[in-house]
PDB file of C-alpha atoms in Angstrom:
ATOM      1  CA  MET A   1      20.430   1.815  15.383  1.00 82.00           C
ATOM      2  CA  PRO A   2      23.564   3.556  13.518  1.00 87.00           C
ATOM      3  CA  LYS A   3      24.171   6.814  13.381  1.00 86.00           C
ATOM      4  CA  ASN A   4      23.743   7.705   9.685  1.00 83.00           C
ATOM      5  CA  VAL A   5      20.006   6.521  10.296  1.00 82.00           C
ATOM      6  CA  GLN A   6      17.565   8.352  10.753  1.00 78.00           C
ATOM      7  CA  LEU A   7      13.534   7.014  10.759  1.00 79.00           C
ATOM      8  CA  ILE A   8      10.839   9.346  10.568  1.00 75.00           C
ATOM      9  CA  LYS A   9       7.113   8.765  11.144  1.00 75.00           C
ATOM     10  CA  GLU A  10       5.317  11.199   9.179  1.00 72.00           C
ATOM     11  CA  ASP A  11       1.558  11.924   7.108  1.00 72.00           C
ATOM     12  CA  ALA A  12       2.509  10.079   3.369  1.00 70.00           C
ATOM     13  CA  ASN A  13      -0.643  12.119   2.493  1.00 71.00           C
ATOM     14  CA  ASP A  14       1.147  15.640   3.028  1.00 73.00           C
ATOM     15  CA  GLU A  15       3.940  17.171   1.696  1.00 72.00           C
ATOM     16  CA  TYR A  16       6.978  17.237   3.553  1.00 67.00           C
ATOM     17  CA  TRP A  17      10.171  17.022   1.808  1.00 69.00           C
ATOM     18  CA  GLY A  18      11.896  18.013  -2.265  1.00 70.00           C
ATOM     19  CA  PRO A  19      12.527  15.810  -4.468  1.00 73.00           C
ATOM     20  CA  ASP A  20      16.268  13.545  -3.681  1.00 77.00           C
ATOM     21  CA  HIS A  21      15.201  13.345  -0.430  1.00 83.00           C
ATOM     22  CA  TYR A  22      15.043  10.217   0.943  1.00 86.00           C
ATOM     23  CA  HIS A  23      17.346   6.131   0.340  1.00 90.00           C
ATOM     24  CA  TYR A  24      14.552   4.377   1.528  1.00 91.00           C
ATOM     25  CA  ILE A  25      10.999   4.501   1.856  1.00 90.00           C
ATOM     26  CA  HIS A  26       8.419   1.789   3.301  1.00 91.00           C
ATOM     27  CA  THR A  27       4.482   1.188   3.430  1.00 91.00           C
ATOM     28  CA  ARG A  28       2.819  -2.039   5.081  1.00 92.00           C
ATOM     29  CA  CYS A  29      -0.537  -2.296   5.913  1.00 91.00           C
ATOM     30  CA  MET A  30      -1.958   0.414   4.724  1.00 91.00           C
ATOM     31  CA  LEU A  31      -5.692  -0.875   4.142  1.00 87.00           C
ATOM     32  CA  GLY A  32      -7.898   2.304   3.406  1.00 89.00           C
ATOM     33  CA  SER A  33      -5.490   5.377   3.937  1.00 90.00           C
ATOM     34  CA  PHE A  34      -5.194   6.813   0.445  1.00 91.00           C
ATOM     35  CA  GLU A  35      -7.926   7.269  -1.496  1.00 91.00           C
ATOM     36  CA  ASP A  36      -5.421   6.743  -4.624  1.00 93.00           C
ATOM     37  CA  PHE A  37      -2.303   5.302  -3.808  1.00 93.00           C
ATOM     38  CA  LYS A  38      -1.283   5.911  -7.098  1.00 94.00           C
ATOM     39  CA  SER A  39      -0.812   9.071  -7.067  1.00 92.00           C
ATOM     40  CA  ILE A  40       0.782   8.360  -3.136  1.00 92.00           C
ATOM     41  CA  LEU A  41       3.583   6.327  -4.766  1.00 94.00           C
ATOM     42  CA  ARG A  42       3.688   9.030  -7.399  1.00 93.00           C
ATOM     43  CA  ARG A  43       5.134  11.082  -4.525  1.00 90.00           C
ATOM     44  CA  CYS A  44       6.586   8.404  -3.059  1.00 91.00           C
ATOM     45  CA  PHE A  45       8.864   8.328  -6.325  1.00 93.00           C
ATOM     46  CA  LYS A  46       9.710  11.788  -6.284  1.00 91.00           C
ATOM     47  CA  TYR A  47      11.059  12.169  -2.743  1.00 89.00           C
ATOM     48  CA  LEU A  48      13.795   9.194  -3.713  1.00 92.00           C
ATOM     49  CA  ALA A  49      16.762   9.928  -3.610  1.00 92.00           C
ATOM     50  CA  PRO A  50      18.190   8.553  -7.296  1.00 92.00           C
ATOM     51  CA  GLY A  51      18.814   4.619  -6.731  1.00 93.00           C
ATOM     52  CA  ALA A  52      16.627   4.646  -3.616  1.00 94.00           C
ATOM     53  CA  TYR A  53      14.365   2.029  -2.550  1.00 95.00           C
ATOM     54  CA  MET A  54      10.694   2.028  -2.009  1.00 96.00           C
ATOM     55  CA  GLU A  55       8.872  -1.527  -0.483  1.00 95.00           C
ATOM     56  CA  SER A  56       5.200  -1.893   0.486  1.00 95.00           C
ATOM     57  CA  GLN A  57       4.406  -4.833   2.014  1.00 94.00           C
ATOM     58  CA  GLU A  58      -0.755  -5.018   1.579  1.00 92.00           C
ATOM     59  CA  LEU A  59      -2.894  -7.672   2.747  1.00 89.00           C
ATOM     60  CA  PHE A  60      -5.063  -8.843  -0.054  1.00 85.00           C
ATOM     61  CA  PRO A  61      -8.303  -8.573   2.653  1.00 87.00           C
ATOM     62  CA  THR A  62     -10.668 -10.604  -0.055  1.00 85.00           C
ATOM     63  CA  ILE A  63     -11.727 -13.822   1.884  1.00 86.00           C
ATOM     64  CA  TYR A  64     -11.081 -17.102  -0.041  1.00 83.00           C
ATOM     65  CA  CYS A  65     -10.843 -20.965   0.646  1.00 86.00           C
ATOM     66  CA  ASP A  66      -9.618 -23.534  -0.746  1.00 88.00           C
ATOM     67  CA  ASP A  67     -11.856 -26.278   0.672  1.00 91.00           C
ATOM     68  CA  GLY A  68     -14.241 -25.122  -0.188  1.00 84.00           C
ATOM     69  CA  THR A  69     -15.756 -24.380   3.499  1.00 89.00           C
ATOM     70  CA  ILE A  70     -15.633 -20.827   3.779  1.00 90.00           C
ATOM     71  CA  ASP A  71     -18.993 -20.046   1.768  1.00 90.00           C
ATOM     72  CA  LYS A  72     -20.745 -16.870   1.006  1.00 90.00           C
ATOM     73  CA  GLU A  73     -22.864 -16.910   4.009  1.00 93.00           C
ATOM     74  CA  ASN A  74     -19.639 -17.621   6.376  1.00 93.00           C
ATOM     75  CA  PRO A  75     -20.305 -14.286   8.482  1.00 94.00           C
ATOM     76  CA  PHE A  76     -16.717 -13.847   8.778  1.00 92.00           C
ATOM     77  CA  TYR A  77     -16.815 -13.878   4.455  1.00 93.00           C
ATOM     78  CA  LYS A  78     -19.512 -11.522   5.094  1.00 95.00           C
ATOM     79  CA  TRP A  79     -17.878  -9.181   7.328  1.00 94.00           C
ATOM     80  CA  SER A  80     -15.599  -8.881   5.204  1.00 93.00           C
ATOM     81  CA  THR A  81     -17.282  -8.172   1.911  1.00 94.00           C
ATOM     82  CA  TYR A  82     -19.370  -5.259   4.217  1.00 95.00           C
ATOM     83  CA  GLN A  83     -15.986  -3.870   5.177  1.00 94.00           C
ATOM     84  CA  ASP A  84     -15.255  -3.637   1.394  1.00 94.00           C
ATOM     85  CA  GLN A  85     -18.047  -2.125   0.412  1.00 95.00           C
ATOM     86  CA  GLY A  86     -17.874   0.006   3.062  1.00 95.00           C
ATOM     87  CA  MET A  87     -15.102   1.501   2.402  1.00 94.00           C
ATOM     88  CA  MET A  88     -14.954   1.458  -1.472  1.00 94.00           C
ATOM     89  CA  ALA A  89     -18.111   3.705  -0.180  1.00 96.00           C
ATOM     90  CA  ILE A  90     -16.268   6.643   1.660  1.00 95.00           C
ATOM     91  CA  ARG A  91     -13.657   5.878  -1.438  1.00 94.00           C
ATOM     92  CA  ARG A  92     -10.654   4.356   0.809  1.00 94.00           C
ATOM     93  CA  PRO A  93     -10.026   1.254  -1.200  1.00 93.00           C
ATOM     94  CA  ILE A  94      -8.682  -1.462   1.142  1.00 93.00           C
ATOM     95  CA  ARG A  95      -7.977  -4.027  -2.332  1.00 91.00           C
ATOM     96  CA  VAL A  96      -4.686  -2.423  -3.540  1.00 92.00           C
ATOM     97  CA  ALA A  97      -2.265  -5.229  -2.508  1.00 92.00           C
ATOM     98  CA  ASN A  98      -3.003  -6.782  -6.138  1.00 91.00           C
ATOM     99  CA  LYS A  99      -2.567  -3.656  -7.897  1.00 93.00           C
ATOM    100  CA  LEU A 100       0.807  -2.233  -6.683  1.00 95.00           C
ATOM    101  CA  LYS A 101       3.243  -3.733  -9.124  1.00 95.00           C
ATOM    102  CA  ARG A 102       1.159  -2.162 -11.822  1.00 96.00           C
ATOM    103  CA  TRP A 103       1.103   1.289 -10.633  1.00 97.00           C
ATOM    104  CA  TYR A 104       4.380   0.954  -9.641  1.00 97.00           C
ATOM    105  CA  GLU A 105       6.105   0.044 -12.737  1.00 97.00           C
ATOM    106  CA  ALA A 106       3.017   3.355 -14.361  1.00 97.00           C
ATOM    107  CA  VAL A 107       4.755   6.140 -12.483  1.00 96.00           C
ATOM    108  CA  GLY A 108       8.177   5.045 -12.994  1.00 96.00           C
ATOM    109  CA  PHE A 109      10.116   2.424 -11.040  1.00 96.00           C
ATOM    110  CA  VAL A 110      11.920  -0.720 -12.599  1.00 95.00           C
ATOM    111  CA  ASP A 111      13.024  -3.473 -11.701  1.00 93.00           C
ATOM    112  CA  VAL A 112       9.503  -3.880  -9.546  1.00 95.00           C
ATOM    113  CA  ALA A 113       9.849  -7.903  -7.551  1.00 91.00           C
ATOM    114  CA  ARG A 114       5.902  -9.184  -6.435  1.00 87.00           C
ATOM    115  CA  ILE A 115       6.722 -11.328  -3.880  1.00 85.00           C
ATOM    116  CA  LEU A 116       3.654 -13.349  -2.831  1.00 77.00           C
ATOM    117  CA  ASN A 117       3.917 -15.565   1.324  1.00 66.00           C
TER     118      ASN A 117
END
């Protein structure tokens, strides 16, 4: 690892550093980690130095099937539905991937790209 790189693993729910501290912030598969993911993005925006970057990689947990072989009675479909309902009941939404671009822009990020794989 380059000498000018420091990896910091912290809890994004907590306040750590002051404004303009980080040059890169990355989140991945946070699925239900936050009550309000948008507030986390707002905090990250504050912590990033001018010209810095943030990246989020999230799954979209809703089950879809392009050939119709998974219907609403499929056990996997039911499991994913129960998981989603349970997380919503405890105010920890897991369906955030489709909202991230809009949230990034709402808190002030520019040149936001949404890349689907």
